[in-house]
CSV table of N, CA and C in Angstrom, one decimal:
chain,number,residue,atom,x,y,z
A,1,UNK,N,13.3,7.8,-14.8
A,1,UNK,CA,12.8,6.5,-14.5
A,1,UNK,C,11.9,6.6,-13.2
A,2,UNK,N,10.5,6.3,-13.2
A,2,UNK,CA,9.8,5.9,-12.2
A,2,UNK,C,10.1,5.3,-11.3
A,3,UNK,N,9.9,5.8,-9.8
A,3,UNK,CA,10.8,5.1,-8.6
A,3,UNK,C,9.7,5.3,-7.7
A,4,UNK,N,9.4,4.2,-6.7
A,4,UNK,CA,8.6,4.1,-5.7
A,4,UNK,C,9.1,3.8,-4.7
A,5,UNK,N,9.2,4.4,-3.6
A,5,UNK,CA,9.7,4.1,-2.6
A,5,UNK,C,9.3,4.0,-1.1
A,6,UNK,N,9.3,2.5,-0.3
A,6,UNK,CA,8.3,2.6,0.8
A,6,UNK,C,9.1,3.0,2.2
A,7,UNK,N,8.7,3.1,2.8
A,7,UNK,CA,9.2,3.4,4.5
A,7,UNK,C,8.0,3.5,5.4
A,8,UNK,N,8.5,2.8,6.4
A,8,UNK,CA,7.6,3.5,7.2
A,8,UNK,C,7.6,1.7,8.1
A,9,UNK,N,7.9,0.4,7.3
A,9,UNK,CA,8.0,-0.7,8.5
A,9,UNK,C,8.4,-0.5,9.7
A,10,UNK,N,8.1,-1.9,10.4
A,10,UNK,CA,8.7,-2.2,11.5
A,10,UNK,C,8.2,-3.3,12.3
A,11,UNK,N,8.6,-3.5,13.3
A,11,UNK,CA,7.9,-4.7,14.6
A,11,UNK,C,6.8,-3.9,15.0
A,12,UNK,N,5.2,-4.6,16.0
A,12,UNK,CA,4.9,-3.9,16.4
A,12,UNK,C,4.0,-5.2,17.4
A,13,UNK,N,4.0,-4.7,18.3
A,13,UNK,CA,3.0,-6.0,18.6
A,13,UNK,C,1.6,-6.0,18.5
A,14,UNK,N,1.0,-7.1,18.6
A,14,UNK,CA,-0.4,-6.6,18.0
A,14,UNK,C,-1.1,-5.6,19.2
A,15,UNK,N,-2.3,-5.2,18.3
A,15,UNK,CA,-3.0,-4.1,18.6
A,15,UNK,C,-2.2,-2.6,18.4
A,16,UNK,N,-0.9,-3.1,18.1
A,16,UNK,CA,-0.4,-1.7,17.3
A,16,UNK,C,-0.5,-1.0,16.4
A,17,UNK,N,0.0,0.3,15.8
A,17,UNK,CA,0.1,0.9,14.8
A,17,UNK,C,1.3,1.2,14.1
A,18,UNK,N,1.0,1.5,12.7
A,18,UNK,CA,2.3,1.9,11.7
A,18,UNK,C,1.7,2.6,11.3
A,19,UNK,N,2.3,3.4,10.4
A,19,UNK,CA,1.9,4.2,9.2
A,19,UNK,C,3.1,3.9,7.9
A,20,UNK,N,2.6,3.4,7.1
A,20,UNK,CA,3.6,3.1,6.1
A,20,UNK,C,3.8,4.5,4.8
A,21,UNK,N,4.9,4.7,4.6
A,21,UNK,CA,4.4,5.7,2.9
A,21,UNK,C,5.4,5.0,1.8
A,22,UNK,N,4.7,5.7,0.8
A,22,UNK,CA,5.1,5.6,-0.2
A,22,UNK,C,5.9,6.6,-0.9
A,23,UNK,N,6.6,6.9,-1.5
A,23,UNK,CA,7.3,8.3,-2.1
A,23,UNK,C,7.2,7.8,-3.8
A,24,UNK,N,7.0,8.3,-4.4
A,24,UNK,CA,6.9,8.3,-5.7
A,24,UNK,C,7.7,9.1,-6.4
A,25,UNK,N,8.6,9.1,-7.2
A,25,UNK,CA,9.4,10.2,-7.9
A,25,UNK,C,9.6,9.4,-9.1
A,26,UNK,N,9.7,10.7,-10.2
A,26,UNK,CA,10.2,10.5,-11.5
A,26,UNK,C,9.0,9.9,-12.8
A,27,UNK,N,7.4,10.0,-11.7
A,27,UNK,CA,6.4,10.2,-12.8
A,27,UNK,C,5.5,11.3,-12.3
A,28,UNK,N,4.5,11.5,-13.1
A,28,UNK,CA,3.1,12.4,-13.2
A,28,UNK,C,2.5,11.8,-11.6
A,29,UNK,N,2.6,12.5,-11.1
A,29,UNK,CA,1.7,11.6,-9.8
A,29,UNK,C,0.1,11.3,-9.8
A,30,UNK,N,-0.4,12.5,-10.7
A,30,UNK,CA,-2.0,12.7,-10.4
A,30,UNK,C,-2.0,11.7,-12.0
A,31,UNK,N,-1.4,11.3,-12.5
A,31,UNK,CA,-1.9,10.5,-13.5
A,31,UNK,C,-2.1,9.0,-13.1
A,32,UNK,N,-1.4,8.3,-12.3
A,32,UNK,CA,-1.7,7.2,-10.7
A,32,UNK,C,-2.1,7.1,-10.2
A,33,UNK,N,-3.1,6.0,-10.1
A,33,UNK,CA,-3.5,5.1,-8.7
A,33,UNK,C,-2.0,4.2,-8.3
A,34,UNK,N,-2.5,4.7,-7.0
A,34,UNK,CA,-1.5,3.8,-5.9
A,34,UNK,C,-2.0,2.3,-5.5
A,35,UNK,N,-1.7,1.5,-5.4
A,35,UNK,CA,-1.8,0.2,-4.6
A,35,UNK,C,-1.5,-0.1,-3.3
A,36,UNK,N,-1.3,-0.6,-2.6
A,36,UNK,CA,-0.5,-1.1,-1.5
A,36,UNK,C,-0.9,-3.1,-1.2
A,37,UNK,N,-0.1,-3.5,-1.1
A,37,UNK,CA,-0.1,-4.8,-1.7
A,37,UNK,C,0.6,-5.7,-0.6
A,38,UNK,N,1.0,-7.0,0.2
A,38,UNK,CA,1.4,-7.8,1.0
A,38,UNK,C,1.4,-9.0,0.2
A,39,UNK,N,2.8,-9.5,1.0
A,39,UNK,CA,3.0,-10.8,0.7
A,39,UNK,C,3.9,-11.5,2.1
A,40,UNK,N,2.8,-12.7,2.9
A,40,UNK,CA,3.5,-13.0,3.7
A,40,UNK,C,4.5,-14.0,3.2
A,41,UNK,N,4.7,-14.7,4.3
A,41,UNK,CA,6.3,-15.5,4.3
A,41,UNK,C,5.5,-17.0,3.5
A,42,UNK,N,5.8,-18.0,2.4
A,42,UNK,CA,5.1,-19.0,2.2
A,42,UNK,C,3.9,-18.5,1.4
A,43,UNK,N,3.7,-17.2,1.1
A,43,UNK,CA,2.3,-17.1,0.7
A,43,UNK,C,2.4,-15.8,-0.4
A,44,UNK,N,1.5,-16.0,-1.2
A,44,UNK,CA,1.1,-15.4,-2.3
A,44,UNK,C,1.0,-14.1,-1.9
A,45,UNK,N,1.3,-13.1,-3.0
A,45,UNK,CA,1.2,-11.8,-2.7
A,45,UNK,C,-0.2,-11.2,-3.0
A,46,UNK,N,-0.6,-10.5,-1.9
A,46,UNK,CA,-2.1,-10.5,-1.7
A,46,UNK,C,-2.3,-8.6,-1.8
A,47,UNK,N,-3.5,-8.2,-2.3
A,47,UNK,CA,-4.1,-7.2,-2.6
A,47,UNK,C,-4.4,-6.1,-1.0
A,48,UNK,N,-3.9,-5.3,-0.6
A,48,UNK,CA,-4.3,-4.5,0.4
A,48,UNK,C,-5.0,-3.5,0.8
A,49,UNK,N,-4.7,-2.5,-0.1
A,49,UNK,CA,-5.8,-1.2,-0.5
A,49,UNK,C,-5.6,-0.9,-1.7
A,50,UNK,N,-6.0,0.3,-2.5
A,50,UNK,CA,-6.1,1.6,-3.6
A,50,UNK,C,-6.8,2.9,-3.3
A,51,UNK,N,-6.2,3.5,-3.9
A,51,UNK,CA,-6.6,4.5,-3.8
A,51,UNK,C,-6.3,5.1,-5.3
A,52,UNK,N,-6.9,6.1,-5.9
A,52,UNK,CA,-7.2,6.6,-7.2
A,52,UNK,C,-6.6,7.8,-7.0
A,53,UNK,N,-6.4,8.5,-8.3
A,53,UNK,CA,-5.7,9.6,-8.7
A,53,UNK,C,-6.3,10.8,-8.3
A,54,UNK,N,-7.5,11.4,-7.9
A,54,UNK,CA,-7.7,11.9,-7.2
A,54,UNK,C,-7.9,11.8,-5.8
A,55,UNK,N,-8.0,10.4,-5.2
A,55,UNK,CA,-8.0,10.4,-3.9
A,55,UNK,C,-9.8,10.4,-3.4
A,56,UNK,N,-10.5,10.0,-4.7
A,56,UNK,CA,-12.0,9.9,-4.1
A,56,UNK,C,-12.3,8.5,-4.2
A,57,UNK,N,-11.4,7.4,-4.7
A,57,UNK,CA,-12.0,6.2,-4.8
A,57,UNK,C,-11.3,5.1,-4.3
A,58,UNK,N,-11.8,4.8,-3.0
A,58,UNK,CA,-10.7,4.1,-2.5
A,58,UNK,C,-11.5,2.8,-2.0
A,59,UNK,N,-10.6,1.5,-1.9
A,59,UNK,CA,-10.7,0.4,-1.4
A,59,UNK,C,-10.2,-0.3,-0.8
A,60,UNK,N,-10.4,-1.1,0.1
A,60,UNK,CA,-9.5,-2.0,1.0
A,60,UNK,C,-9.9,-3.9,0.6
A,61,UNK,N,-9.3,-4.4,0.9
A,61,UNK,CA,-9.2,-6.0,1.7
A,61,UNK,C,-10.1,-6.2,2.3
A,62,UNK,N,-11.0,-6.6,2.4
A,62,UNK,CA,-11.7,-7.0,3.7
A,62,UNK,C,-11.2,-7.7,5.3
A,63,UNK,N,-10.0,-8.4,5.0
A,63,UNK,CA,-9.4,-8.6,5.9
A,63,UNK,C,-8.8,-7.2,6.4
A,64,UNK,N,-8.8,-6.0,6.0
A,64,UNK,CA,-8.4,-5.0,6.5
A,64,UNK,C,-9.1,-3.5,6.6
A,65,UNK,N,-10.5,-3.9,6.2
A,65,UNK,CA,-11.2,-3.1,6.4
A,65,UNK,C,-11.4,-2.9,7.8
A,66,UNK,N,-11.6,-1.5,8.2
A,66,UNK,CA,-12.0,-0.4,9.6
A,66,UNK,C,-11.1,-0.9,10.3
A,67,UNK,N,-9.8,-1.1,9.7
A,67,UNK,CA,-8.6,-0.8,10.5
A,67,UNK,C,-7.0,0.1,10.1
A,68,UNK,N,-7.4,0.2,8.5
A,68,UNK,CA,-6.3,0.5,7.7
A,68,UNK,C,-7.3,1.9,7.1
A,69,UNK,N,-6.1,2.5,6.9
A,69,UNK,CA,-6.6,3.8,6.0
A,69,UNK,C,-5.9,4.2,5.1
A,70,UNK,N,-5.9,4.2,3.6
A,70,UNK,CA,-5.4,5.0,2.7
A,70,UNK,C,-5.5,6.7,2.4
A,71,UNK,N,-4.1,7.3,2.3
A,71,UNK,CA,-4.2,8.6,1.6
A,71,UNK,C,-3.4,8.9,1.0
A,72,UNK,N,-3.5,10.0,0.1
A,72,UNK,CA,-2.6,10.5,-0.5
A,72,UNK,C,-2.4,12.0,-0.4
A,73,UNK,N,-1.3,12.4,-0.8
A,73,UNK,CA,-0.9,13.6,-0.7
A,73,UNK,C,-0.1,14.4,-1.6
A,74,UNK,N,-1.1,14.9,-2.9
A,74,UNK,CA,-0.5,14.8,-4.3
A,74,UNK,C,0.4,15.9,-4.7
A,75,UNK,N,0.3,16.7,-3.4
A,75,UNK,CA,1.6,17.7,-3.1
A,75,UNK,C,2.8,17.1,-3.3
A,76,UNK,N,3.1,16.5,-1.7
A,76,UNK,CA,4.3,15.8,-1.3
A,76,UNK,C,4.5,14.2,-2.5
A,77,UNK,N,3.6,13.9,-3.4
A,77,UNK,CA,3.8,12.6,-4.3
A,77,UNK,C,3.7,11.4,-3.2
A,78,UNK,N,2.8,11.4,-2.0
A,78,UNK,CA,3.6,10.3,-1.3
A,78,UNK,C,2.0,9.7,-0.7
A,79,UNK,N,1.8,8.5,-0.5
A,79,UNK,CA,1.2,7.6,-0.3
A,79,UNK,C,1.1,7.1,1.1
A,80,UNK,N,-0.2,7.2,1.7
A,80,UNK,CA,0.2,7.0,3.5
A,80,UNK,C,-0.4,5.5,3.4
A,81,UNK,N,-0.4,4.5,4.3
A,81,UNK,CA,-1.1,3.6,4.7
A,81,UNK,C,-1.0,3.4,6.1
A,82,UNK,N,-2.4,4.0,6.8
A,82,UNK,CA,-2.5,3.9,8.4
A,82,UNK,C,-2.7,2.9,8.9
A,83,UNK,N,-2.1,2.1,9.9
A,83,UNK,CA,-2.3,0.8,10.0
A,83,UNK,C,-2.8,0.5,11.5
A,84,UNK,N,-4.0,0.1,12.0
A,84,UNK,CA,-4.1,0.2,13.6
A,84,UNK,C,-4.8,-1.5,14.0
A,85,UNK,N,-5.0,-1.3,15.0
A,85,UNK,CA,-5.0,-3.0,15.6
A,85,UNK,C,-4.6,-3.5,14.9
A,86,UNK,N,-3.4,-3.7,14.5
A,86,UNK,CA,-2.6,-4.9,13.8
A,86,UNK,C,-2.8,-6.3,14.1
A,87,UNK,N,-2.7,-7.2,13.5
A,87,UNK,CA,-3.0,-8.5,13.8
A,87,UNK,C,-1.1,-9.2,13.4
A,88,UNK,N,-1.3,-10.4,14.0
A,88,UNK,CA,-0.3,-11.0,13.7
A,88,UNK,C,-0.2,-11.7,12.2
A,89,UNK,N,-1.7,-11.6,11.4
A,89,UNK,CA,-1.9,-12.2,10.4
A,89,UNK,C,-1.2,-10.9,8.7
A,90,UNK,N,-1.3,-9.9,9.9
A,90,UNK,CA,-0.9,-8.6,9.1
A,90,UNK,C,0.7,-8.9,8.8
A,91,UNK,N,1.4,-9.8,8.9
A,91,UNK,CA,2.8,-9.5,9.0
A,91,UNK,C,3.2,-10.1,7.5
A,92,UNK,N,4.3,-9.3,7.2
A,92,UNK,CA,4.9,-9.3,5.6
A,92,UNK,C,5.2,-8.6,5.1
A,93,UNK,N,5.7,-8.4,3.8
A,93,UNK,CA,6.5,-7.5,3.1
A,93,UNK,C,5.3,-6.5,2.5
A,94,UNK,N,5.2,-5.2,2.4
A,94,UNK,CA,4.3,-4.3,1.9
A,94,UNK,C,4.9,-3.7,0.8
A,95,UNK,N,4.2,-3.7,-0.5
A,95,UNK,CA,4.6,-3.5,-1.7
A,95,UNK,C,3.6,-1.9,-1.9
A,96,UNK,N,4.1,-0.6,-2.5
A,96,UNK,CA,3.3,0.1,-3.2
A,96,UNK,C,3.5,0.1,-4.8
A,97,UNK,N,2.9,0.2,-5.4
A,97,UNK,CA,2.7,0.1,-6.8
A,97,UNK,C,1.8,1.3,-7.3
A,98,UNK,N,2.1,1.8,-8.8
A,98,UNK,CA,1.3,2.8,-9.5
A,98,UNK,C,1.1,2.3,-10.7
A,99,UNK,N,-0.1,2.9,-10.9
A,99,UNK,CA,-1.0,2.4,-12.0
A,99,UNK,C,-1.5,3.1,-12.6
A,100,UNK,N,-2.0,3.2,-14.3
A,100,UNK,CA,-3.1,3.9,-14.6
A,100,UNK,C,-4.4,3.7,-14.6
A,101,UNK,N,-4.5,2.5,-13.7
A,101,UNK,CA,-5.9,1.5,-13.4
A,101,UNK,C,-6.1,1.6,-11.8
A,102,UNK,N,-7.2,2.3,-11.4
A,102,UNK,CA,-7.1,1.8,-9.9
A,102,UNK,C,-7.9,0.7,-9.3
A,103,UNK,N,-7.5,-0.6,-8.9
A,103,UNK,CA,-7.7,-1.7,-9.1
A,103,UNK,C,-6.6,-2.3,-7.9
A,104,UNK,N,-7.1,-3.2,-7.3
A,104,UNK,CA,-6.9,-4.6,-6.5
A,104,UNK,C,-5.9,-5.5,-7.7
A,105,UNK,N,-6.0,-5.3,-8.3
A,105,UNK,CA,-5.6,-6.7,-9.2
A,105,UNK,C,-3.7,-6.4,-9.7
A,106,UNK,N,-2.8,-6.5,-8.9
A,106,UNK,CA,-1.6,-6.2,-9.1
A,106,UNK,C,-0.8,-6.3,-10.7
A,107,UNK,N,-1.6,-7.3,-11.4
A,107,UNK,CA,-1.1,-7.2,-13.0
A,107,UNK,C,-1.2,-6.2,-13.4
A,108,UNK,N,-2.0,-5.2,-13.0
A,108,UNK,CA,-2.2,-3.6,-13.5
A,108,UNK,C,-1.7,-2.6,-13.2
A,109,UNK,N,-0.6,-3.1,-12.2
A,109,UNK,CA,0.3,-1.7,-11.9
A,109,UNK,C,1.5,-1.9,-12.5
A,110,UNK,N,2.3,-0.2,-13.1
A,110,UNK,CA,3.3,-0.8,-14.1
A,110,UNK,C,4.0,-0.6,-13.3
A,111,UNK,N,4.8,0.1,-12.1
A,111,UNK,CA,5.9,0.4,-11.3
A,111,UNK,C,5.5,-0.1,-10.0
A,112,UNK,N,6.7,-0.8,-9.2
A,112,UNK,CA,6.7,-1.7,-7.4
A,112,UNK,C,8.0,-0.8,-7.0
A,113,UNK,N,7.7,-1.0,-5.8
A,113,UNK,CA,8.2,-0.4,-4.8
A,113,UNK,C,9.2,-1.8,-4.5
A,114,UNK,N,10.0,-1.0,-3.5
A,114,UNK,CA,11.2,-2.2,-3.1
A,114,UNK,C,10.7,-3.2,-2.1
A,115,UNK,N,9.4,-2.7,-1.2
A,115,UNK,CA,8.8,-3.4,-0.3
A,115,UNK,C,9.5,-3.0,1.4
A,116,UNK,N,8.5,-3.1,2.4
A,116,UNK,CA,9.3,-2.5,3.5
A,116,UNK,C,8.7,-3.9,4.2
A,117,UNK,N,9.1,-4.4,5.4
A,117,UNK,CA,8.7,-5.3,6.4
A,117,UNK,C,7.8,-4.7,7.4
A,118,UNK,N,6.6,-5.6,7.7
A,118,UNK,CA,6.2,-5.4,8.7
A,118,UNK,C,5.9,-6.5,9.8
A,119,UNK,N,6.3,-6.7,11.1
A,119,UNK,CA,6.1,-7.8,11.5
A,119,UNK,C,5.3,-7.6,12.9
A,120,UNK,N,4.2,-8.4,13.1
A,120,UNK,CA,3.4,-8.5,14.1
A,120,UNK,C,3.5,-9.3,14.9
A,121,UNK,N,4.1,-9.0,16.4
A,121,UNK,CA,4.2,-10.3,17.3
A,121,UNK,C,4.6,-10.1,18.8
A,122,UNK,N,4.3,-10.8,19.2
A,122,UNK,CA,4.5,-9.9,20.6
A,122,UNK,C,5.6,-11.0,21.3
């Protein structure tokens, strides 16, 4: 059974950094695009980056573009998301997801992660 698994939350206050991952086990890794996906407290769960199965096609949010960075590492199966000047608006639950679509659009991924917290605030 396909299992995703995030780590890597925490507090931070803003202008900080995280690095979140992903672990993937129990599928084809390089046959997946990764997601990474947020949902704050009161609010819809919202689109964050992708990255594609080889790792040459990637996209962000615009609320998080030239501050977040996607990678992967189709060795280790594991999914990074770099996270720097954090904002307080950044805070919530961070979902990874896999897909055979690499795509923004969360209906297209068939496996979620358990979600890790991340909270911004000083």
């Amino acid at each position: 059974q396909p299992q995703l698994v995030e780590s890597g939350g925490g507090s931070v206050q803003p202008g900080g950094s995280l690095t979140l991952s992903c672990a993937a086990h129990g599928l084809i890794f390089t046959d997946y695009a990764i997601g990474w996906f947020r949902q704050a407290p009161g609010k819809q769960r919202e689109p964050v980056s992708f990255i594609s199965m080889s790792g040459r096609s990637i996209n962000y949010a615009d609320s998080v573009k030239g501050r977040f960075t996607i990678s992967r590492d189709n060795v280790k199966t594991t999914v990074f998301l770099q996270m720097n000047n954090l904002k307080s608006e950044d805070t919530g639950v961070y979902y990874c997801a896999a897909g055979t679509i690499a795509t923004m659009y969360a209906q297209e991924y068939d496996y979620w992660g358990q979600g890790t917290q991340v909270t911004v605030s000083s």
